[in-house]
Coordinates of N, CA and C in Angstrom, one line a residue:
Chain A
X385 N 1.2 -1.3 -0.1 CA -0.1 -0.2 0.2 C 0.9 1.0 0.1
X386 N 0.5 2.4 -0.9 CA 1.2 3.5 -1.2 C 0.7 4.4 -2.0
X387 N 1.3 5.8 -1.2 CA 0.4 6.1 -1.9 C 2.6 7.4 -2.9
X388 N 2.1 7.1 -4.1 CA 3.1 8.4 -4.1 C 2.6 9.9 -5.1
X389 N 3.8 10.7 -4.9 CA 2.8 12.2 -5.3 C 4.0 13.0 -6.7
X390 N 4.0 13.7 -7.1 CA 4.4 14.1 -8.3 C 5.4 14.8 -7.5
X391 N 6.7 14.4 -8.6 CA 7.7 15.9 -8.3 C 7.7 17.4 -7.9
X392 N 8.4 17.8 -7.4 CA 9.1 19.1 -7.3 C 9.0 20.0 -8.0
X393 N 8.6 20.9 -7.9 CA 7.7 22.5 -8.0 C 8.0 23.2 -8.3
X394 N 8.8 24.0 -9.0 CA 9.2 25.4 -8.8 C 8.7 26.5 -9.9
X395 N 8.2 27.4 -8.9 CA 6.6 27.7 -9.9 C 7.0 30.1 -9.5
X396 N 6.5 31.0 -10.7 CA 6.3 31.9 -9.9 C 5.2 32.3 -9.0
X397 N 5.5 33.3 -8.2 CA 3.9 33.9 -8.0 C 2.8 34.5 -9.4
X398 N 1.9 33.8 -8.8 CA 1.0 34.1 -10.1 C 0.4 33.0 -11.2
X399 N 1.2 31.5 -10.6 CA 0.6 31.1 -12.4 C 0.0 29.9 -11.2
X400 N -0.5 28.7 -11.9 CA -1.2 27.9 -11.8 C -0.2 26.2 -11.6
X401 N -0.3 25.6 -10.2 CA 0.0 24.4 -10.1 C -0.9 22.9 -10.2
X402 N -1.0 22.1 -10.8 CA -1.8 21.2 -9.6 C -1.6 19.9 -9.5
X403 N -0.6 19.4 -8.5 CA 0.2 18.2 -8.5 C -0.5 16.9 -7.5
X404 N -0.1 15.7 -7.7 CA -1.1 14.8 -8.3 C -0.7 13.8 -6.3
X405 N -1.4 12.4 -6.4 CA -0.9 11.7 -4.7 C -2.0 10.7 -6.3
X406 N -1.4 9.3 -6.2 CA -1.3 7.5 -7.1 C -1.6 7.1 -5.2
X407 N -2.6 6.4 -5.8 CA -2.4 5.3 -4.7 C -2.8 4.2 -5.8
X408 N -1.8 2.5 -5.3 CA -2.2 2.1 -5.1 C -2.1 0.5 -4.2
X409 N -2.4 -0.6 -4.7 CA -2.2 -1.5 -3.8 C -3.4 -1.8 -2.6
X410 N -4.1 -1.2 -2.9 CA -5.4 -0.4 -2.1 C -6.7 -0.3 -3.1
X411 N -7.8 -0.5 -2.0 CA -9.3 0.7 -3.0 C -9.0 1.5 -3.2
X412 N -8.7 1.7 -3.1 CA -8.8 3.7 -3.3 C -9.6 4.4 -3.3
X413 N -11.1 3.7 -4.0 CA -11.8 5.1 -3.7 C -12.8 4.3 -2.7
X414 N -12.4 3.2 -1.7 CA -13.2 4.1 -1.5 C -12.6 4.1 0.7
X415 N -12.0 5.0 -0.1 CA -10.9 5.9 1.6 C -10.8 7.5 1.2
X416 N -10.8 8.1 2.3 CA -10.3 9.1 2.5 C -9.2 9.8 1.6
X417 N -9.1 10.5 1.6 CA -6.9 11.7 0.7 C -7.3 12.4 1.6
X418 N -6.3 13.0 2.7 CA -6.0 14.3 2.7 C -4.7 15.4 3.2
X419 N -4.6 16.2 2.0 CA -3.4 16.9 1.9 C -3.2 17.9 3.4
X420 N -2.0 18.0 3.4 CA -1.2 18.3 4.4 C -0.4 19.9 4.5
X421 N 0.6 20.4 4.5 CA 1.4 21.5 4.6 C 2.0 21.1 4.9
X422 N 3.7 21.6 5.1 CA 5.0 22.1 5.9 C 5.3 22.8 5.3
X423 N 5.5 24.4 6.2 CA 6.4 25.3 5.3 C 7.8 24.7 6.6
X424 N 8.6 24.9 4.7 CA 9.7 24.3 6.3 C 9.8 24.8 7.8
X425 N 10.7 24.1 8.8 CA 10.8 23.8 9.3 C 9.7 24.4 10.7
X426 N 9.2 24.5 10.3 CA 7.4 24.8 10.7 C 6.7 22.9 10.8
X427 N 5.9 23.2 12.0 CA 4.7 22.2 11.8 C 3.8 21.2 10.3
X428 N 2.4 20.8 10.9 CA 1.2 20.6 9.8 C 0.7 21.0 10.2
X429 N 0.3 20.9 9.0 CA -1.2 21.8 9.4 C -2.3 20.7 7.7
X430 N -3.3 21.3 8.0 CA -3.9 20.2 7.8 C -5.4 21.2 6.3
X431 N -5.6 20.5 5.1 CA -5.9 21.6 4.1 C -6.9 21.0 4.0
X432 N -7.9 19.7 4.1 CA -8.7 19.2 3.3 C -8.5 17.6 3.6
X433 N -10.3 17.2 2.3 CA -9.7 15.6 2.7 C -11.0 15.8 1.8
X434 N -10.7 14.7 0.8 CA -11.6 13.8 -0.4 C -11.9 12.7 0.5
X435 N -13.4 12.1 -0.7 CA -13.6 11.4 -0.8 C -13.8 10.7 -2.2
X436 N -12.6 9.6 -2.1 CA -12.5 9.0 -3.5 C -13.8 9.1 -4.4
X437 N -14.1 7.7 -3.2 CA -15.4 7.1 -4.0 C -16.6 8.2 -5.3
X438 N -16.9 9.4 -4.3 CA -17.4 10.6 -5.2 C -17.3 12.5 -4.7
X439 N -16.1 12.2 -4.5 CA -15.5 13.4 -5.0 C -15.6 14.6 -3.6
X440 N -16.3 13.7 -2.4 CA -17.0 14.9 -1.2 C -15.6 15.2 -0.7
X441 N -15.8 16.5 -0.7 CA -14.1 17.4 -0.3 C -15.1 18.7 0.8
X442 N -14.0 18.6 2.7 CA -13.6 18.3 3.1 C -12.5 20.2 3.0
X443 N -12.6 20.5 3.5 CA -11.7 21.9 3.5 C -12.0 22.3 5.0
X444 N -10.0 23.0 5.6 CA -9.9 23.9 6.6 C -10.2 24.9 5.7
X445 N -11.1 26.0 7.1 CA -11.4 27.2 7.0 C -10.0 27.5 6.1
X446 N -9.6 27.5 6.7 CA -7.9 29.3 6.5 C -7.3 28.3 5.7
X447 N -7.9 26.9 4.4 CA -7.3 27.0 3.2 C -8.4 27.6 1.6
X448 N -9.6 26.5 2.9 CA -11.2 27.3 1.3 C -10.9 28.5 0.2
X449 N -11.0 28.3 -0.3 CA -10.6 29.7 -2.0 C -9.8 29.7 -2.0
X450 N -8.2 28.6 -2.1 CA -6.3 29.3 -1.7 C -6.5 28.1 -2.6
X451 N -7.4 26.6 -2.8 CA -6.6 25.8 -2.9 C -7.7 25.0 -4.0
X452 N -7.7 23.9 -4.2 CA -8.3 22.9 -4.9 C -8.6 21.8 -4.5
X453 N -9.2 20.8 -4.6 CA -8.9 19.8 -3.9 C -9.7 18.8 -4.8
X454 N -9.8 18.0 -5.1 CA -10.0 17.0 -6.8 C -9.2 15.4 -6.5
X455 N -10.2 14.8 -7.5 CA -9.3 13.0 -7.3 C -10.8 12.9 -9.5
X456 N -10.0 11.4 -9.0 CA -9.6 11.1 -9.6 C -10.6 9.5 -10.1
X457 N -11.3 9.4 -9.5 CA -11.2 7.4 -8.8 C -10.7 6.2 -10.2
X458 N -11.3 6.8 -11.4 CA -10.7 5.5 -12.4 C -9.5 5.2 -12.7
X459 N -8.2 6.6 -12.1 CA -6.7 6.6 -12.3 C -6.1 6.1 -10.9
X460 N -7.6 6.7 -9.8 CA -6.5 6.8 -8.3 C -5.8 7.7 -7.9
X461 N -6.8 8.0 -8.5 CA -5.5 9.5 -8.9 C -6.1 11.4 -7.7
X462 N -5.4 11.7 -5.9 CA -6.1 12.9 -5.5 C -5.5 13.4 -6.0
X463 N -6.2 14.9 -6.4 CA -4.5 16.2 -6.9 C -5.5 17.9 -6.3
X464 N -4.3 18.0 -5.9 CA -3.9 19.7 -5.3 C -3.2 21.0 -6.4
X465 N -4.3 21.8 -6.3 CA -4.6 23.4 -6.7 C -4.6 24.0 -6.6
X466 N -3.0 24.9 -7.6 CA -4.2 26.7 -7.3 C -4.4 26.8 -8.4
X467 N -4.8 27.7 -9.0 CA -5.4 28.9 -9.3 C -4.2 30.3 -10.0
X468 N -3.3 30.2 -8.5 CA -2.9 31.7 -8.7 C -1.8 31.1 -7.4
X469 N 0.3 30.9 -7.7 CA 0.6 31.2 -6.6 C 0.8 31.7 -6.0
X470 N 1.2 32.1 -4.7 CA 2.9 33.4 -3.9 C 3.9 32.3 -3.1
X471 N 4.4 33.5 -3.4 CA 5.4 32.9 -2.5 C 5.1 31.9 -0.8
X472 N 4.0 32.3 -0.4 CA 4.1 32.5 1.0 C 2.9 30.9 0.8
X473 N 3.1 30.2 -0.3 CA 2.9 28.5 -0.6 C 3.9 27.9 -0.8
X474 N 4.6 28.2 -0.9 CA 5.8 27.9 -0.5 C 6.7 27.0 0.5
X475 N 6.5 25.6 -0.4 CA 6.3 23.8 0.8 C 6.1 23.0 0.5
X476 N 6.8 21.7 1.8 CA 6.1 20.3 1.5 C 5.3 20.3 1.1
X477 N 4.0 19.9 0.5 CA 2.5 19.3 1.0 C 2.4 17.8 0.3
X478 N 2.0 17.1 1.8 CA 2.0 16.3 1.8 C 0.9 15.1 1.2
X479 N -0.5 14.1 0.3 CA -1.1 13.6 0.7 C -1.4 12.5 1.2
X480 N -2.1 12.3 2.6 CA -1.6 10.6 2.9 C -3.3 10.3 3.2
X481 N -2.9 9.0 3.0 CA -4.4 7.9 3.5 C -6.1 8.0 4.8
X482 N -6.3 8.5 5.2 CA -7.2 8.2 5.9 C -7.8 6.7 6.2
X483 N -7.5 6.4 7.9 CA -7.6 4.6 8.0 C -9.0 4.5 8.1
X484 N -10.1 3.6 7.8 CA -10.3 2.8 7.7 C -11.7 4.3 6.8
X485 N -13.7 3.7 7.1 CA -13.4 4.4 6.0 C -14.4 5.8 6.7
X486 N -13.7 6.2 7.8 CA -14.9 7.7 8.3 C -13.3 8.6 8.3
X487 N -14.2 9.4 8.2 CA -13.3 10.9 8.0 C -13.2 11.3 8.7
X488 N -13.1 11.0 9.9 CA -12.7 11.5 11.6 C -10.8 10.5 12.0
X489 N -10.7 9.6 11.2 CA -10.1 8.4 11.2 C -8.4 9.6 12.0
X490 N -7.2 8.4 11.6 CA -6.4 8.9 11.6 C -5.7 9.0 10.3
X491 N -4.5 9.2 10.0 CA -3.8 9.6 8.7 C -2.7 7.4 8.6
X492 N -2.6 6.8 7.9 CA -2.4 5.9 7.6 C -1.1 5.3 7.4
X493 N -1.8 6.0 6.5 CA -0.7 5.5 4.7 C 0.1 7.3 4.0
X494 N 1.5 7.5 3.6 CA 1.8 9.3 3.7 C 2.4 9.4 2.7
X495 N 2.8 10.0 1.6 CA 3.3 10.1 0.7 C 4.0 10.6 1.1
X496 N 5.2 11.0 -0.3 CA 6.7 11.6 0.2 C 6.6 12.6 0.3
X497 N 5.7 13.2 -0.2 CA 5.7 15.4 -0.2 C 6.3 15.5 -1.9
X498 N 5.5 16.6 -1.8 CA 5.5 17.3 -3.2 C 6.7 19.0 -2.8
X499 N 7.7 19.2 -2.9 CA 7.7 20.3 -1.7 C 7.5 21.5 -3.7
X500 N 7.0 22.5 -3.4 CA 7.0 23.4 -4.1 C 7.5 25.2 -4.2
X501 N 7.4 25.6 -4.5 CA 8.8 26.6 -4.6 C 8.5 27.2 -5.1
X502 N 8.3 28.7 -5.1 CA 7.4 29.5 -5.2 C 8.3 30.5 -5.5
X503 N 8.9 31.2 -6.0 CA 10.1 32.5 -6.6 C 9.7 33.2 -7.2
X504 N 10.3 34.8 -7.3 CA 10.3 35.4 -8.7 C 11.3 35.1 -9.6
Chain B
X1294 N -11.7 28.2 16.7 CA -10.8 26.8 16.2 C -10.4 26.0 17.1
X1295 N -10.7 24.2 17.3 CA -10.0 24.3 18.3 C -8.8 23.7 17.8
X1296 N -8.0 24.0 18.9 CA -6.6 24.1 18.8 C -5.9 22.5 19.9
X1297 N -4.8 22.6 19.6 CA -3.6 21.0 20.8 C -2.3 22.2 20.8
X1298 N -2.1 22.0 22.2 CA -1.1 22.5 22.8 C 0.0 21.2 23.1
X1299 N 1.4 21.6 22.9 CA 2.7 20.5 22.8 C 3.1 21.4 23.3
X1300 N 4.4 20.3 24.0 CA 5.8 21.6 24.6 C 6.1 21.4 23.6
X1301 N 7.3 22.5 23.2 CA 8.0 22.7 21.8 C 9.1 21.6 21.7
X1302 N 9.6 21.1 22.8 CA 10.4 20.5 22.6 C 10.3 19.3 24.3
X1303 N 11.8 18.3 24.6 CA 12.0 17.2 25.3 C 12.5 16.8 25.4
X1304 N 13.7 16.3 26.8 CA 15.0 15.3 26.1 C 15.0 14.8 27.3
X1305 N 16.0 13.8 26.4 CA 15.5 12.2 27.5 C 17.0 11.5 27.0
X1306 N 17.5 11.0 28.1 CA 18.4 9.9 28.4 C 18.0 8.6 27.6
X1307 N 18.9 7.5 26.6 CA 18.8 6.2 25.6 C 18.6 5.6 27.0
X1308 N 17.6 5.4 26.7 CA 16.9 4.0 27.8 C 15.5 4.9 29.3
X1309 N 15.6 5.2 28.9 CA 14.8 6.2 30.2 C 13.6 6.9 29.1
X1310 N 12.0 7.1 30.2 CA 11.2 7.1 29.2 C 11.5 8.4 28.9
X1311 N 10.7 8.8 27.8 CA 10.8 9.6 27.1 C 8.5 10.2 27.1
X1312 N 8.1 11.5 28.2 CA 6.2 11.2 27.6 C 6.4 12.5 27.1
X1313 N 5.5 12.7 26.0 CA 5.0 14.1 25.1 C 3.9 14.0 25.8
X1314 N 3.1 15.7 25.8 CA 1.8 15.6 26.6 C 1.4 16.9 24.9
X1315 N -0.3 16.3 24.9 CA -0.8 17.0 24.1 C -1.8 18.1 24.6
X1316 N -2.3 19.2 24.6 CA -3.0 18.7 25.2 C -4.3 20.3 24.5
X1317 N -5.4 19.2 24.9 CA -6.8 20.5 24.2 C -8.5 20.1 25.2
X1318 N -9.3 20.9 24.6 CA -10.0 21.2 25.9 C -10.9 19.5 25.1
X1319 N -11.1 18.7 27.0 CA -11.8 17.9 26.5 C -11.4 16.6 25.2
X1320 N -10.0 16.4 25.1 CA -9.7 16.1 24.2 C -10.0 15.1 24.4
X1321 N -10.0 14.6 26.0 CA -9.8 13.1 26.5 C -11.9 12.2 25.8
X1322 N -12.4 13.5 24.5 CA -13.8 12.4 24.2 C -13.7 12.9 22.8
X1323 N -12.3 13.1 22.3 CA -11.7 12.7 20.9 C -11.0 12.0 21.0
X1324 N -10.7 10.6 19.8 CA -9.6 10.4 19.2 C -8.3 11.2 19.8
X1325 N -7.0 10.9 19.1 CA -6.1 11.6 19.9 C -5.3 10.4 19.0
X1326 N -4.9 11.0 17.9 CA -3.5 10.6 17.0 C -2.3 10.8 17.2
X1327 N -1.2 10.2 17.2 CA 0.7 10.3 17.2 C 1.7 10.1 15.2
X1328 N 2.3 11.0 15.3 CA 3.0 11.3 14.5 C 4.6 11.4 14.3
X1329 N 5.3 10.4 13.9 CA 6.4 10.6 14.1 C 7.0 11.4 12.9
X1330 N 8.0 12.0 13.0 CA 8.4 12.5 11.8 C 9.5 12.5 11.7
X1331 N 10.4 12.0 11.2 CA 12.0 12.4 11.4 C 12.9 13.2 9.4
X1332 N 13.8 14.1 9.8 CA 14.7 14.9 9.4 C 14.7 14.7 7.4
X1333 N 13.7 14.7 6.9 CA 13.6 14.5 5.6 C 12.6 13.6 5.2
X1334 N 11.6 13.1 5.5 CA 11.0 12.6 5.7 C 9.5 12.8 5.8
X1335 N 8.9 12.1 5.9 CA 7.3 11.8 6.0 C 7.0 11.7 7.0
X1336 N 6.3 12.2 7.8 CA 5.5 11.8 9.0 C 4.7 10.2 9.0
X1337 N 5.5 9.6 9.8 CA 4.3 7.8 9.5 C 3.2 7.8 10.9
X1338 N 1.9 7.3 11.2 CA 1.3 6.8 12.8 C 2.4 5.8 13.5
X1339 N 2.0 6.5 14.8 CA 2.6 5.5 15.6 C 2.1 5.3 16.7
X1340 N 0.6 5.8 16.1 CA -0.6 5.6 17.6 C -1.7 6.6 17.1
X1341 N -3.3 5.4 17.5 CA -4.1 6.0 17.0 C -5.1 5.8 17.8
X1342 N -6.2 6.2 17.5 CA -7.3 5.8 18.3 C -7.3 6.6 19.6
X1343 N -5.8 6.8 20.4 CA -5.1 6.7 21.9 C -4.8 6.4 22.1
X1344 N -4.9 4.8 21.9 CA -4.0 3.4 22.5 C -3.2 2.3 21.5
X1345 N -3.8 2.7 20.3 CA -3.8 1.7 19.0 C -2.0 1.9 18.6
X1346 N -1.5 0.6 18.4 CA 0.2 0.8 17.4 C -0.5 0.3 16.8
X1347 N 0.0 1.2 15.6 CA -0.9 0.3 13.3 C 0.6 -0.5 13.6
X1348 N 0.4 -1.6 13.0 CA 1.6 -2.6 12.6 C 3.0 -2.9 12.4
X1349 N 3.8 -3.5 13.0 CA 5.1 -2.3 13.5 C 5.9 -1.6 14.2
X1350 N 4.6 -1.2 14.4 CA 5.5 -0.1 15.2 C 5.9 -0.4 16.9
X1351 N 7.0 0.1 17.2 CA 7.3 -0.9 18.6 C 6.5 -0.7 19.4
X1352 N 6.8 -2.4 21.0 CA 5.5 -2.1 21.2 C 6.4 -0.7 23.0
X1353 N 7.5 -0.3 22.8 CA 7.5 1.0 23.6 C 6.8 1.3 23.8
X1354 N 5.8 1.9 22.3 CA 5.3 2.7 22.2 C 3.8 2.9 22.8
X1355 N 2.9 3.7 23.6 CA 2.1 3.7 24.0 C 1.8 5.1 24.4
X1356 N 0.4 5.5 24.1 CA -1.0 6.1 24.2 C -1.6 6.4 25.4
X1357 N -1.6 7.2 25.7 CA -3.1 7.3 27.2 C -4.5 9.2 26.2
X1358 N -5.2 8.6 27.0 CA -6.3 9.9 26.8 C -7.0 10.3 27.9
X1359 N -7.3 11.6 28.2 CA -8.1 11.4 29.1 C -8.1 13.2 29.8
X1360 N -9.8 13.2 30.4 CA -10.0 14.3 30.6 C -9.1 15.3 29.3
X1361 N -7.8 16.2 29.4 CA -7.7 16.8 28.5 C -6.4 17.0 28.1
X1362 N -5.7 15.8 28.2 CA -4.3 15.6 28.3 C -4.4 14.6 27.3
X1363 N -3.8 14.3 26.0 CA -3.1 12.1 25.5 C -1.3 13.3 25.6
X1364 N -1.6 11.5 26.0 CA 0.6 11.7 26.3 C 1.2 9.8 25.5
X1365 N 1.9 11.2 25.3 CA 2.6 9.7 24.1 C 3.0 9.4 24.9
X1366 N 3.8 8.1 25.3 CA 4.6 7.4 26.1 C 5.8 6.4 24.9
X1367 N 7.2 6.7 25.4 CA 7.5 5.6 24.5 C 9.1 5.2 25.9
X1368 N 9.1 4.4 26.2 CA 9.6 3.5 26.8 C 11.0 3.4 26.2
X1369 N 12.6 2.7 27.6 CA 13.7 2.3 26.6 C 13.7 3.4 25.7
X1370 N 13.8 4.6 25.4 CA 13.7 5.4 24.7 C 15.3 4.8 24.0
X1371 N 15.6 4.8 22.2 CA 16.7 4.5 21.1 C 16.8 5.9 20.5
X1372 N 18.4 5.8 20.6 CA 18.6 7.1 19.9 C 17.8 7.4 18.5
X1373 N 17.8 5.8 17.7 CA 16.9 6.3 16.6 C 15.0 7.0 17.1
X1374 N 14.3 7.4 18.0 CA 13.3 8.2 18.2 C 14.0 8.9 18.6
X1375 N 15.1 10.0 18.8 CA 14.7 10.8 18.2 C 14.0 11.5 16.8
X1376 N 12.9 12.4 17.1 CA 11.9 12.9 15.7 C 11.2 14.0 16.3
X1377 N 11.1 15.1 15.6 CA 9.2 15.5 16.0 C 7.9 14.2 15.9
X1378 N 7.6 15.2 17.1 CA 6.3 14.8 17.1 C 5.3 15.3 16.7
X1379 N 4.1 15.3 17.2 CA 2.9 15.8 16.8 C 1.7 15.3 17.4
X1380 N 0.9 15.5 17.0 CA -0.6 15.1 18.1 C -1.3 14.8 17.1
X1381 N -2.6 14.8 17.0 CA -3.5 15.0 16.0 C -5.1 15.0 16.6
X1382 N -6.3 15.7 16.5 CA -7.9 15.2 16.4 C -8.6 15.7 15.6
X1383 N -9.6 15.6 15.8 CA -10.9 15.5 15.0 C -11.6 16.9 15.8
X1384 N -12.2 18.4 15.5 CA -12.4 18.9 16.3 C -12.9 20.0 15.5
X1385 N -14.3 20.1 15.8 CA -15.3 21.8 14.9 C -14.2 21.2 14.1
X1386 N -15.2 19.8 13.4 CA -15.5 19.9 11.8 C -13.9 20.1 11.2
X1387 N -13.3 19.1 11.7 CA -11.4 19.4 11.0 C -10.7 18.8 11.5
X1388 N -9.8 18.5 10.8 CA -8.3 18.2 12.0 C -7.1 18.7 12.5
X1389 N -6.9 18.5 13.3 CA -6.7 19.5 14.1 C -4.6 18.6 14.3
X1390 N -3.8 19.2 14.0 CA -2.3 19.1 15.0 C -2.0 19.8 16.1
X1391 N -1.5 18.9 16.7 CA -0.2 20.2 17.5 C 0.9 20.5 16.7
X1392 N 1.5 21.5 17.5 CA 2.6 22.1 17.2 C 3.6 21.5 16.5
X1393 N 4.3 20.2 17.4 CA 4.9 19.5 17.4 C 5.6 19.6 18.7
X1394 N 6.6 18.3 18.3 CA 7.1 18.7 20.3 C 8.2 18.1 19.6
X1395 N 9.8 19.0 19.5 CA 11.2 17.8 18.8 C 11.8 17.0 20.2
X1396 N 11.8 15.6 20.0 CA 12.2 15.0 21.2 C 13.4 14.9 20.7
X1397 N 14.7 15.2 22.1 CA 16.2 15.3 21.7 C 16.1 13.6 22.7
X1398 N 17.3 13.1 21.9 CA 17.4 12.4 23.2 C 19.4 12.1 23.3
X1399 N 19.7 12.3 24.4 CA 21.2 13.3 25.0 C 21.5 11.5 25.2

């Protein structure tokens, strides 16, 4: 069971970006997937969870309207998207599977992380 | 919004017991989880539902949760346990992480 994320990105302010998280070796569509931000040297921040089966999304109030979380269950892949990046979006982004089928459970499997750098 | 508070740092000697606390309003009424993160690595789950260990996590890791405090205990701490530890729960319809505790094994 693993989650494999897309590679590091370097972008300019104002650019758009979509990063991915592909699940394997488990029934992807029956689990929630979460996205977590970690600014270098800082702690973990929850961004939102999406249910892979029906694309039901729950956003953190801090990130609602700032990012878009989506999923394509036909290819077992979740996405995190920005329409207009800011320098403050520079961070490592992790996807993680929610254990069991309940939204509020712990994250039991984590991706390797995608580093996003936004700089002019 | 719901908040979880952890001490920024904890130090322990090898072989001793390390205790990391996580405080939140009526946290004992919720499920608490703990994650370990070593430098340059993704977080990994070490305790879920207050006391349960995922497969592969050593028995020296244990958890408890009562009142306003969840506790991660590492018995017989080893140098390899040196890492950042984060508590997490679900509060006010959101995932909440504590600020993290850096465990130093001296």
